[in-house]
Short mmCIF file of C-alpha atoms and ligand atoms in Angstrom, two decimals:
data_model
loop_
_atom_site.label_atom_id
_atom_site.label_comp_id
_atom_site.label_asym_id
_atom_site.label_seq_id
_atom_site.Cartn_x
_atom_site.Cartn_y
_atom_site.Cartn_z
CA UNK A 983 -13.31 -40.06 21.24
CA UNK A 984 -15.69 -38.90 18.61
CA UNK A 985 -14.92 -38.48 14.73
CA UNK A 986 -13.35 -35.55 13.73
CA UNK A 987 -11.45 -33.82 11.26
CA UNK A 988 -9.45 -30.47 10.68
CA UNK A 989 -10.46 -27.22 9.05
CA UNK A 990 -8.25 -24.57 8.17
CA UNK A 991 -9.37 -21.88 10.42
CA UNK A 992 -8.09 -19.16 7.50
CA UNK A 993 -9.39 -21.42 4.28
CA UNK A 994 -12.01 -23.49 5.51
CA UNK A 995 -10.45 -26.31 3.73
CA UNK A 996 -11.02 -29.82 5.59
CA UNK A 997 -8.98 -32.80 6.27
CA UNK A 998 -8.78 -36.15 7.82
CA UNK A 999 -7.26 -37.06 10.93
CA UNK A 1000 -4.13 -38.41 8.81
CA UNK A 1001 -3.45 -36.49 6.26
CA UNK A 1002 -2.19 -33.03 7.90
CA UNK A 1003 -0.09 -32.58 11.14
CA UNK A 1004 0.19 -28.82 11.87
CA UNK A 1005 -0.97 -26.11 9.79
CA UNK A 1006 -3.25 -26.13 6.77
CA UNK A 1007 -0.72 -27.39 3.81
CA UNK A 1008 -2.15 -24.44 1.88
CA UNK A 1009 -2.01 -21.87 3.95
CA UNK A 1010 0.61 -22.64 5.78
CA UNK A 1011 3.03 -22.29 2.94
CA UNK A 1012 2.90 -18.78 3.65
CA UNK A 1013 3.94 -18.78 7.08
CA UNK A 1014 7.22 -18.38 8.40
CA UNK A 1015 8.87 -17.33 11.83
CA UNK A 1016 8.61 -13.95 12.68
CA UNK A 1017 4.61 -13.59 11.63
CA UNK A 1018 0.99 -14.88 13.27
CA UNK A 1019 0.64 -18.69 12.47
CA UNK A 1020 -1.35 -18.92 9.00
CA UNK A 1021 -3.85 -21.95 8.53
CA UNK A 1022 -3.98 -23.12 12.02
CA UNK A 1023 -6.42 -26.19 12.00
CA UNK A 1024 -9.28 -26.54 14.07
CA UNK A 1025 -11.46 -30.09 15.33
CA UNK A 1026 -14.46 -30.44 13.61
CA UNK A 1027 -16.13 -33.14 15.56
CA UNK A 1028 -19.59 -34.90 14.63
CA UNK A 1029 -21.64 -33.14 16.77
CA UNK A 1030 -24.49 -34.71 16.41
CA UNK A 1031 -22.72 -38.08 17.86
CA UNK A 1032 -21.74 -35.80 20.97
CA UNK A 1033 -25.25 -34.45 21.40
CA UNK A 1034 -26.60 -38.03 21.17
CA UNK A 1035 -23.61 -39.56 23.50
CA UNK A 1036 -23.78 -37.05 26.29
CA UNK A 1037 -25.18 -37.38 29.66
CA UNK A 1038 -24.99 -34.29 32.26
CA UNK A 1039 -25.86 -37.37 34.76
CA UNK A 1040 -22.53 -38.84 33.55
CA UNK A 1041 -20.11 -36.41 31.10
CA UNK A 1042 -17.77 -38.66 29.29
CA UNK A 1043 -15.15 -36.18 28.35
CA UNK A 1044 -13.58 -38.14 25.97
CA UNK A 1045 -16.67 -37.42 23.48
CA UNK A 1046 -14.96 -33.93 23.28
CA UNK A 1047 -10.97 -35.56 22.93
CA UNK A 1048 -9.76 -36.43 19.51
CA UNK A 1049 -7.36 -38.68 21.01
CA UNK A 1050 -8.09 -42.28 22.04
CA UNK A 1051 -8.21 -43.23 26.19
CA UNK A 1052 -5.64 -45.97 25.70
CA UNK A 1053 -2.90 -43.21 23.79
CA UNK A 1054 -3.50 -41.05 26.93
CA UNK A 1055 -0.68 -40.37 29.23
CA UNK A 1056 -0.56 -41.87 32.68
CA UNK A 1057 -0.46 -38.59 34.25
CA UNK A 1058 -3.71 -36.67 35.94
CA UNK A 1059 -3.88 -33.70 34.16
CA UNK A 1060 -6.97 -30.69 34.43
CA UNK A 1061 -10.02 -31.56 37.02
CA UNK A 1062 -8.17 -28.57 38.95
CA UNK A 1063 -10.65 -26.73 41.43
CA UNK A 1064 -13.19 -23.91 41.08
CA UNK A 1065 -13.76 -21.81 43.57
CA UNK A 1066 -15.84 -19.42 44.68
CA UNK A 1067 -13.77 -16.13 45.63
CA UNK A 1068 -16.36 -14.02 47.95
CA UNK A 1069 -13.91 -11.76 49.54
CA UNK A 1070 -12.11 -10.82 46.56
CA UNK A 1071 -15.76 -10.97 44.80
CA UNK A 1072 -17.59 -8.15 47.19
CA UNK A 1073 -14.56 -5.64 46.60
CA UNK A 1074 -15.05 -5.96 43.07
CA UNK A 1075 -19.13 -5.80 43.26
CA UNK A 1076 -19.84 -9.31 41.93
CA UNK A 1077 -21.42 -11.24 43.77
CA UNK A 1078 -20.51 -14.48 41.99
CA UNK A 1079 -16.72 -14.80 41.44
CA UNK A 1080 -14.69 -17.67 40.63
CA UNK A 1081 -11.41 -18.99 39.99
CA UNK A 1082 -10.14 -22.06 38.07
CA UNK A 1083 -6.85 -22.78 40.18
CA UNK A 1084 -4.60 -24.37 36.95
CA UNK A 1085 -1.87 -24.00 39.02
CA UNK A 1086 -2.38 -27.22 40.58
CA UNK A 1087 -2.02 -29.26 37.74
CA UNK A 1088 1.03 -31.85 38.11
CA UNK A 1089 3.65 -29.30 36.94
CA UNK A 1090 2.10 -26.03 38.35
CA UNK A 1091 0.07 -24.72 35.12
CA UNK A 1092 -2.92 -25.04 32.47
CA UNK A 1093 -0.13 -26.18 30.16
CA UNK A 1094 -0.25 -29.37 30.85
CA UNK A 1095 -3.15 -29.63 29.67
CA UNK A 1096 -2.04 -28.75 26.33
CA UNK A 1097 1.39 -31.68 26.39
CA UNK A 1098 -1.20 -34.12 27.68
CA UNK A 1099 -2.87 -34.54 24.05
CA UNK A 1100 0.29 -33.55 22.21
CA UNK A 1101 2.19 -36.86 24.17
CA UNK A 1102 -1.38 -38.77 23.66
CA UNK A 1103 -0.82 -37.88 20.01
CA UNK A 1104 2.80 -38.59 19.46
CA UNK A 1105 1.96 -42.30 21.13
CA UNK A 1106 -0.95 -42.96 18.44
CA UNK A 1107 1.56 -41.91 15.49
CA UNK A 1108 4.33 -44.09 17.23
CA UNK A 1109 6.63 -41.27 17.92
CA UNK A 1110 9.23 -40.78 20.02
CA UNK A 1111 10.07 -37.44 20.33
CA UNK A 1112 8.41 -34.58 21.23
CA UNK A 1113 9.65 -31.11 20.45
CA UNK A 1114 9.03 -27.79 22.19
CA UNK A 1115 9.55 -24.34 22.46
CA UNK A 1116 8.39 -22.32 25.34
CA UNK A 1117 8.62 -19.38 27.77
CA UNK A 1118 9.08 -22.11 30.67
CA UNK A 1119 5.37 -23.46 31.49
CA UNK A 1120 4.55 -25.31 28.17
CA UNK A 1121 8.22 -27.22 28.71
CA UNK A 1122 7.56 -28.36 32.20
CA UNK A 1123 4.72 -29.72 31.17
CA UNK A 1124 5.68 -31.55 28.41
CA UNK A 1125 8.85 -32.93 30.74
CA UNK A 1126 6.02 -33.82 32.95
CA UNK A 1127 4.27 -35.73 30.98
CA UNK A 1128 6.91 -37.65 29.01
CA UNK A 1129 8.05 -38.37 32.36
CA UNK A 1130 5.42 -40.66 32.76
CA UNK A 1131 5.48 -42.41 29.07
CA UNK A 1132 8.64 -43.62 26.79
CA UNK A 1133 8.35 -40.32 24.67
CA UNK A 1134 11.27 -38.14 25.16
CA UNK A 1135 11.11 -34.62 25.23
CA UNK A 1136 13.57 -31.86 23.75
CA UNK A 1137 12.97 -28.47 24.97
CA UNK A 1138 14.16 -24.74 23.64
CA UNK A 1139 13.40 -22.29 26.47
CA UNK A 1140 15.02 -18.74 26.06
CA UNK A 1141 18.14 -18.35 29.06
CA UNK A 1142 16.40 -16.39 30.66
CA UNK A 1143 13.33 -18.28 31.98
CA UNK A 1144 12.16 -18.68 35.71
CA UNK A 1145 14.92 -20.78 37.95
CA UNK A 1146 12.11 -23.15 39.31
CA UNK A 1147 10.97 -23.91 35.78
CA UNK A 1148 14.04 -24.95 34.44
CA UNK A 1149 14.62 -26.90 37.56
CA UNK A 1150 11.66 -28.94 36.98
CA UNK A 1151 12.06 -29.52 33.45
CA UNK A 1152 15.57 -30.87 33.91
CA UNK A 1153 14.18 -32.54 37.00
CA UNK A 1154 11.20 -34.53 35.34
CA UNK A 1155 14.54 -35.75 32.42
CA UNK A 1156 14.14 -33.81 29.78
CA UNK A 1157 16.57 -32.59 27.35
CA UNK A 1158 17.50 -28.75 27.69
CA UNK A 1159 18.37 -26.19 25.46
CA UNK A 1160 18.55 -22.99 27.04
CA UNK A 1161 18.72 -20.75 23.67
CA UNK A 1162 20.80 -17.05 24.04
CA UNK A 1163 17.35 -15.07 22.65
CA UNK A 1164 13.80 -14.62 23.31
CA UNK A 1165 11.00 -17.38 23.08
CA UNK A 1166 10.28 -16.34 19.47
CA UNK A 1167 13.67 -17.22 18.64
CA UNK A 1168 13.21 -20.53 20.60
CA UNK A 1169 10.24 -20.92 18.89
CA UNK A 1170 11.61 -20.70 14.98
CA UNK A 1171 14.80 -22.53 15.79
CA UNK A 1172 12.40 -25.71 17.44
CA UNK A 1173 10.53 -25.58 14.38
CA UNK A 1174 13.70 -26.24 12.37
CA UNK A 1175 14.92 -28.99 14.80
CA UNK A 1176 11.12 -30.77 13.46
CA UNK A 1177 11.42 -29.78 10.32
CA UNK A 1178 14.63 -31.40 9.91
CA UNK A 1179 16.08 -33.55 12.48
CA UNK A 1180 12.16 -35.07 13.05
CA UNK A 1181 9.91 -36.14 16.17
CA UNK A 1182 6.57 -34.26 16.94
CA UNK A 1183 6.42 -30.47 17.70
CA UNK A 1184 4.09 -29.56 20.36
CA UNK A 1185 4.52 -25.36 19.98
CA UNK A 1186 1.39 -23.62 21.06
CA UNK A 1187 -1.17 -23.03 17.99
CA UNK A 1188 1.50 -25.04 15.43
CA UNK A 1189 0.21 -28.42 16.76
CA UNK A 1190 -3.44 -28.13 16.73
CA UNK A 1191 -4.21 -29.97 19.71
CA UNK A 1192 -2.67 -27.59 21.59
CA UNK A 1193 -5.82 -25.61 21.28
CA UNK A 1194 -8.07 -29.41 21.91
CA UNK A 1195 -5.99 -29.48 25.32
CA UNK A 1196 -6.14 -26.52 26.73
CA UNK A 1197 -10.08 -26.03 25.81
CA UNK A 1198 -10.66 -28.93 28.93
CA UNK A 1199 -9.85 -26.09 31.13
CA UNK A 1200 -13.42 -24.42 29.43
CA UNK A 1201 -15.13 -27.92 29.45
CA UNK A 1202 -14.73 -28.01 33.45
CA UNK A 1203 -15.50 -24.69 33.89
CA UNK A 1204 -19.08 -25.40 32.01
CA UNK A 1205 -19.68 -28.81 33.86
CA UNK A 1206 -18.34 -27.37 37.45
CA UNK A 1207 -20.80 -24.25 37.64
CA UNK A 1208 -23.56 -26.63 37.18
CA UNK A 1209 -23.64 -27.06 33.62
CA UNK A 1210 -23.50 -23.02 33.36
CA UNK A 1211 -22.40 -20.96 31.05
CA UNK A 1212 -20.44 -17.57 32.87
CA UNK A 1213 -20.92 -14.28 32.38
CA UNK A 1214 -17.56 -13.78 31.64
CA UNK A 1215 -14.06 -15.50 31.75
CA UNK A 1216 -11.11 -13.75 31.83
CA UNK A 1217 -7.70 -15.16 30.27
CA UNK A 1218 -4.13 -14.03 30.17
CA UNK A 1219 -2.90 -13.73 26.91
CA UNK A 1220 0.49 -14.28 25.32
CA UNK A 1221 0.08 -16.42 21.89
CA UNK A 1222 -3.63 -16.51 22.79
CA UNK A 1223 -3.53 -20.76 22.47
CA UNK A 1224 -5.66 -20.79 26.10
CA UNK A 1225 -7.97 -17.84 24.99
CA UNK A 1226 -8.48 -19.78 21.74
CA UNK A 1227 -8.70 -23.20 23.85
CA UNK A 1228 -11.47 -22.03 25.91
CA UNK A 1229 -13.47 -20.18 23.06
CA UNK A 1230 -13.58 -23.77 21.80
CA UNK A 1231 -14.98 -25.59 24.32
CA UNK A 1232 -17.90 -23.06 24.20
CA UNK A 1233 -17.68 -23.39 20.50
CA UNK A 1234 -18.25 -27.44 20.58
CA UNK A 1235 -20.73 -27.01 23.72
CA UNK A 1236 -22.61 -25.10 21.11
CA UNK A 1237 -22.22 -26.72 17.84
CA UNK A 1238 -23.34 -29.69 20.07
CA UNK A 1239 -26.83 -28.38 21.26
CA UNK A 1240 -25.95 -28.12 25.01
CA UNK A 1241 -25.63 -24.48 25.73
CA UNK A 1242 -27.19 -21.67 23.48
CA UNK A 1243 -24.88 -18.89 23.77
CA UNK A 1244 -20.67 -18.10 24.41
CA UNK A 1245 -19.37 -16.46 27.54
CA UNK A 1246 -17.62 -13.05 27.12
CA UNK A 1247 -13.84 -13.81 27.33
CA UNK A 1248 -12.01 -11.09 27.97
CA UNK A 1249 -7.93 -11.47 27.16
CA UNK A 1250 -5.71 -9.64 29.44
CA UNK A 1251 -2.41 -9.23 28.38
CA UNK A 1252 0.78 -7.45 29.42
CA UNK A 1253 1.62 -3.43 28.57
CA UNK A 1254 4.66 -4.36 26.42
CA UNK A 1255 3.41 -7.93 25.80
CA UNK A 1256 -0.02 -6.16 23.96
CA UNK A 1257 -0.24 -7.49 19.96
CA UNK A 1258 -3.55 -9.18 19.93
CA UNK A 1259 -4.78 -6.52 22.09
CA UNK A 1260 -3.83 -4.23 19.53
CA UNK A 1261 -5.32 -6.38 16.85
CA UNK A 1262 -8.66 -6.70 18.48
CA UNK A 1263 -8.78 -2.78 18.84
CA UNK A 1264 -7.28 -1.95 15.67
CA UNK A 1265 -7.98 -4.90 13.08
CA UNK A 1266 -4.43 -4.38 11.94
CA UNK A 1267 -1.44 -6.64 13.32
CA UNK A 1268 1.84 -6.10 14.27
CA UNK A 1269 4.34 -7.32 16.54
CA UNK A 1270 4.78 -6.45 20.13
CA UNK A 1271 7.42 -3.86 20.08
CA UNK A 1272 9.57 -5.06 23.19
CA UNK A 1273 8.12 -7.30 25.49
CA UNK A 1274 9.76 -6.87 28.92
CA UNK A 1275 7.04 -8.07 31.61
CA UNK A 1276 8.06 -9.99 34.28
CA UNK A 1277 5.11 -12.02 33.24
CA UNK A 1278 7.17 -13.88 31.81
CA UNK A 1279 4.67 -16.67 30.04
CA UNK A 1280 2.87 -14.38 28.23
CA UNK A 1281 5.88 -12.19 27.00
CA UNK A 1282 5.59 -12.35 22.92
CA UNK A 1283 6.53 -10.65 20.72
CA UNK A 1284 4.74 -12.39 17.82
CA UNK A 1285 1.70 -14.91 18.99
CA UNK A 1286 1.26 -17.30 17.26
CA UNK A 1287 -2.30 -17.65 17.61
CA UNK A 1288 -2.69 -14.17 17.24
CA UNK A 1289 -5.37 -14.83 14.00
CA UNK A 1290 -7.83 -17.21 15.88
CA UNK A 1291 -7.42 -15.00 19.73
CA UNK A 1292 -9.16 -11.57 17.92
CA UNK A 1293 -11.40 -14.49 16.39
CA UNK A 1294 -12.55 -15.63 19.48
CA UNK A 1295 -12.93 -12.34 21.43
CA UNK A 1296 -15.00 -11.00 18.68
CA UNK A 1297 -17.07 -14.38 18.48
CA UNK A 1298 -18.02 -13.81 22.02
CA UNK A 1299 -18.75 -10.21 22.19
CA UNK A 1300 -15.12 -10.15 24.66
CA UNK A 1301 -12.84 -7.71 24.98
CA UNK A 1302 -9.15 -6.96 25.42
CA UNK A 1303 -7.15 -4.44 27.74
CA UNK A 1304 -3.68 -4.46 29.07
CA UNK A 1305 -2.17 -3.80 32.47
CA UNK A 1306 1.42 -3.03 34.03
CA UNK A 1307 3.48 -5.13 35.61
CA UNK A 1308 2.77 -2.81 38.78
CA UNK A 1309 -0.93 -4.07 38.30
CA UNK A 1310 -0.05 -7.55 37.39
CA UNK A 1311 1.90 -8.15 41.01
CA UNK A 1312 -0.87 -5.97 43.24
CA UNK A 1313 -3.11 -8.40 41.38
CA UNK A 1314 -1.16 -11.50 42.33
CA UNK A 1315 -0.62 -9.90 46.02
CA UNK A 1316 -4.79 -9.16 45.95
CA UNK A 1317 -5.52 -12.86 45.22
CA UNK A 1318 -3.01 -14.71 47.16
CA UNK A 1319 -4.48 -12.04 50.11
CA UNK A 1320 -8.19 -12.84 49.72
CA UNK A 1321 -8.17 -16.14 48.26
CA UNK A 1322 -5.12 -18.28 49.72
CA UNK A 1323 -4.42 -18.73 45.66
CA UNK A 1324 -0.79 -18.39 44.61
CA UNK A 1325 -0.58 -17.34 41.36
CA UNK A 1326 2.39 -16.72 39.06
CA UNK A 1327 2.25 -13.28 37.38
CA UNK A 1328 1.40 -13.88 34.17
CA UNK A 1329 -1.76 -15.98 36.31
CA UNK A 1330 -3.13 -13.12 38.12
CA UNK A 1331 -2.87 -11.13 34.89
CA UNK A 1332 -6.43 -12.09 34.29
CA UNK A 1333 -7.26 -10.67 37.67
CA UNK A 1334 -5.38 -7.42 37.14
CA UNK A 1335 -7.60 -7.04 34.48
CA UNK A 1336 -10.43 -7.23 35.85
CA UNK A 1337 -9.56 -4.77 38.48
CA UNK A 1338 -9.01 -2.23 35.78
CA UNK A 1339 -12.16 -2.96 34.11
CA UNK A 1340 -14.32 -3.21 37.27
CA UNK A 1341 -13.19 0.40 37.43
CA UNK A 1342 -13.89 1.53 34.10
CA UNK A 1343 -16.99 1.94 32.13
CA UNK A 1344 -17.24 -1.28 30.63
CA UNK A 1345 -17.81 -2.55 34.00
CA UNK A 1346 -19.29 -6.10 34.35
CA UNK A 1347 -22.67 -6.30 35.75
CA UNK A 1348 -22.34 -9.74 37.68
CA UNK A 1349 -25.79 -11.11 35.68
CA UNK A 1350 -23.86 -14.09 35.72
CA UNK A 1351 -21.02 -16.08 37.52
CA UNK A 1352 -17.44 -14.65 36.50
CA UNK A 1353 -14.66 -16.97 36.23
CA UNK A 1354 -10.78 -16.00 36.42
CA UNK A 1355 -8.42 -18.55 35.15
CA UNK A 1356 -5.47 -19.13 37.42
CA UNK A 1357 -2.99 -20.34 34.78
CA UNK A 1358 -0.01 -21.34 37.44
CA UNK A 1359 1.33 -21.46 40.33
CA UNK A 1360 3.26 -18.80 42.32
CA UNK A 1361 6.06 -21.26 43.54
CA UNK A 1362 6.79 -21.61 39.50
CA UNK A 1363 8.58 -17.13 40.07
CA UNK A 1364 9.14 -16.33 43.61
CA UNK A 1365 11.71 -13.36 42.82
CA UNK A 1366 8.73 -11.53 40.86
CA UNK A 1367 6.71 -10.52 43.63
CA UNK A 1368 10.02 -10.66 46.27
CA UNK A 1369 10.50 -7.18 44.25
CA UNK A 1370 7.24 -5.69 45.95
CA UNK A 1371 7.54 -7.49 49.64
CA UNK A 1372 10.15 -8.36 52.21
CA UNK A 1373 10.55 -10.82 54.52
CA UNK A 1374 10.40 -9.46 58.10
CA UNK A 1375 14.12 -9.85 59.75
CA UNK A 1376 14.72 -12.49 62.41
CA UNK A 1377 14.29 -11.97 66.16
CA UNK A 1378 15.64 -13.75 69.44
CA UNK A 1379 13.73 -16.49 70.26
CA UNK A 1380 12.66 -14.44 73.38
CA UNK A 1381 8.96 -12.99 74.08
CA UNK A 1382 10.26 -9.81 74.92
CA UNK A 1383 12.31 -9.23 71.55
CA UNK A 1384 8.31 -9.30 70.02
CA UNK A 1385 6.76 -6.40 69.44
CA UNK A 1386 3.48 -7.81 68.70
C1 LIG B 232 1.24 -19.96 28.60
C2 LIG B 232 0.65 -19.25 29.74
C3 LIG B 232 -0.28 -18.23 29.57
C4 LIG B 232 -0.72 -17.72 28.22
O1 LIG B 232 -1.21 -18.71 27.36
P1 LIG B 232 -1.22 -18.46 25.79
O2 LIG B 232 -1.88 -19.64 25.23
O3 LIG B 232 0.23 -18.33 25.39
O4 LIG B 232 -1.95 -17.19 25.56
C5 LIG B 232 -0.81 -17.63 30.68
N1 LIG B 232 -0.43 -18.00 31.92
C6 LIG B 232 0.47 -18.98 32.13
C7 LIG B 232 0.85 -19.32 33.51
C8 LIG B 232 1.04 -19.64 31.05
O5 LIG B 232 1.95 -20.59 31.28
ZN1 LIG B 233 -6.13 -23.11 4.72
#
């Protein structure tokens, strides 16, 4: 761990490590549910101690962690391949495609790399409890993790999430509650439960190491191409937490000396799942009208890192498009196809979008290596892309009942 503290990403107030927990005290008195989150707080580190401290030869992550080793769950969480995707790579006329496959983290996305720090956290402060809304992926995670430790974890999901994820969060012990209403209703009503019942809240953005988690994912990226900064990265969006994550690894790379410029990250997100998408383009915010994708982890209607996502694109010269769900499951049948990579849908998003741009005029010239994050795993939704393939019917176990 380095020093840090906190800055109010809207203020540019600071604060120590103690005296704030979620949002920036002044800003966030104007938040409430149902808007962006206002005064998110963002690690400052010392940068010069990183610069000093760190050795290509031998990275010691923990310079960039603003939680201490001996907090940290007992759970392996991130170090998740990159690959090189040639196949998939020569069809879209780069010649130096990747993926990150998140999907094989312990519970099947990049979220856990987000409950790892929150849990890590939690331990330092001595509490117990750690609260959580999600669309399905953040609360696995978090059951994962507290799994491992004596923190206990207390989950809102909306009903209507994945099978398979609410098997494994009930699985890995935590407590359910499946809430009749979308995850932005799951999200205000877990911010109550905090607010007035107690333990830690982990929701995405809210707790600021949220963002410090899932910018590891970035961090390996970096380190894995060689100590290389990509082209390009492209990220599927729903509160745009992972977006932000990543833009911050590049962000403290920077501020530390090691690299000299940003990748372009380019945030896909879903047709009816398309606020920051419409921020970035527009400048002016507003909700996601009716979010319906069977992407189901990055269906918001509200993100609630909506404020530091257009942030980030702009920062690194990115973009934003959106795709259909049609797109989003020829993308996920494309990758699992050319790459052996299941994805879920909300996973191969990032790929879909690339397609699309690939054929468009802000095409990407392949100067540099592009990266596509895998964000989970297929198993997490089989029925999604069940609605787009069938499973050929049974035959005698005879030769000549084969056809082939
Ligand atoms: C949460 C999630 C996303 C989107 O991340 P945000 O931080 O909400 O933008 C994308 N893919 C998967 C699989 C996820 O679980
Ligand atoms: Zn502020």
């Amino acid at each position: 761990m380095t020093p840090f503290s906190y800055r109010c990403t809207d203020c540019g107030r600071t604060y120590s490590r103690d005296e704030v927990r979620y949002l920036c005290p002044e800003c966030g008195k104007g938040y409430h549910p149902g808007i962006p989150l206002l005064g998110v707080l963002e690690v400052v580190f010392d940068y010069e101690a990183i610069r000093r401290a760190f050795d290509r030869a031998q990275p010691d992550w923990n310079l960039f962690c603003p939680v201490e080793k001996e907090f940290h769950p007992p759970l392996p969480v991130g170090n998740t391949p990159l690959g090189r995707v040639d196949r998939l790579g020569a069809e879209l006329g780069l010649s130096s495609l990747w993926v990150k496959n998140d999907g094989l983290n312990p519970s099947g996305s990049l979220k856990d790399r987000a409950s790892f720090l929150v849990v890590a956290e939690a331990r330092r402060l001595g509490i117990d409890l750690v609260v959580a809304a999600s669309t399905g992926n953040a609360a696995s995670a978090l059951a994962a993790v507290c799994a491992t430790t004596d923190t206990k974890a207390l989950i809102f999901v909306p009903e209507k999430a994945p099978k398979a994820k609410l098997v494994q969060m009930v699985l890995y012990g935590a407590k359910v509650v499946p809430v009749k209403g979308t995850y932005d209703d799951a999200f205000a009503l877990s911010l109550e439960y905090t607010a007035q019942r107690g333990g830690l809240n982990r929701n995405t953005a809210y707790h600021p190491l949220t963002i410090e988690g899932k910018k590891t994912a970035g961090l390996e990226i970096w380190a894995q191409l060689g100590y290389q900064v990509p082209e390009a990265i492209l990220i599927s969006v729903g509160d745009g937490v992972i977006l932000g994550g990543v833009h911050k690894a590049f962000v403290d790379l920077q501020r530390a000396g090691l690299i000299d410029r940003l990748p372009r990250l380019i945030g896909v997100q879903a047709e009816t799942s398309d606020a920051i998408h419409r921020y970035v383009e527009t400048g002016v915010y507003s909700d996601a009208a009716n979010p319906t994708t069977r992407a189901d982890s990055i269906s918001v209607t509200c993100p609630s890192n909506a404020h530091g996502a257009r942030r980030a694109v702009l920062d690194s010269q990115g973009l934003t498009l959106t795709v259909t769900d049609d797109e989003i499951l020829e993308a996920q049948a494309l990758l699992a196809g050319r790459s052996g990579i299941f994805t879920e849908p909300a996973g191969a998003t990032a790929l879909a979008g690339l397609v699309k741009l690939q054929a468009g005029p802000n095409r990407l010239t392949g100067s540099g290596p592009v990266v596509i994050l895998a964000t989970g795993h297929g198993l997490k939704d089989v029925e999604a892309p069940l609605s787009r393939i069938s499973i050929p019917a049974a035959v005698a176990p005879v030769l000549a009942s084969l056809s082939l």
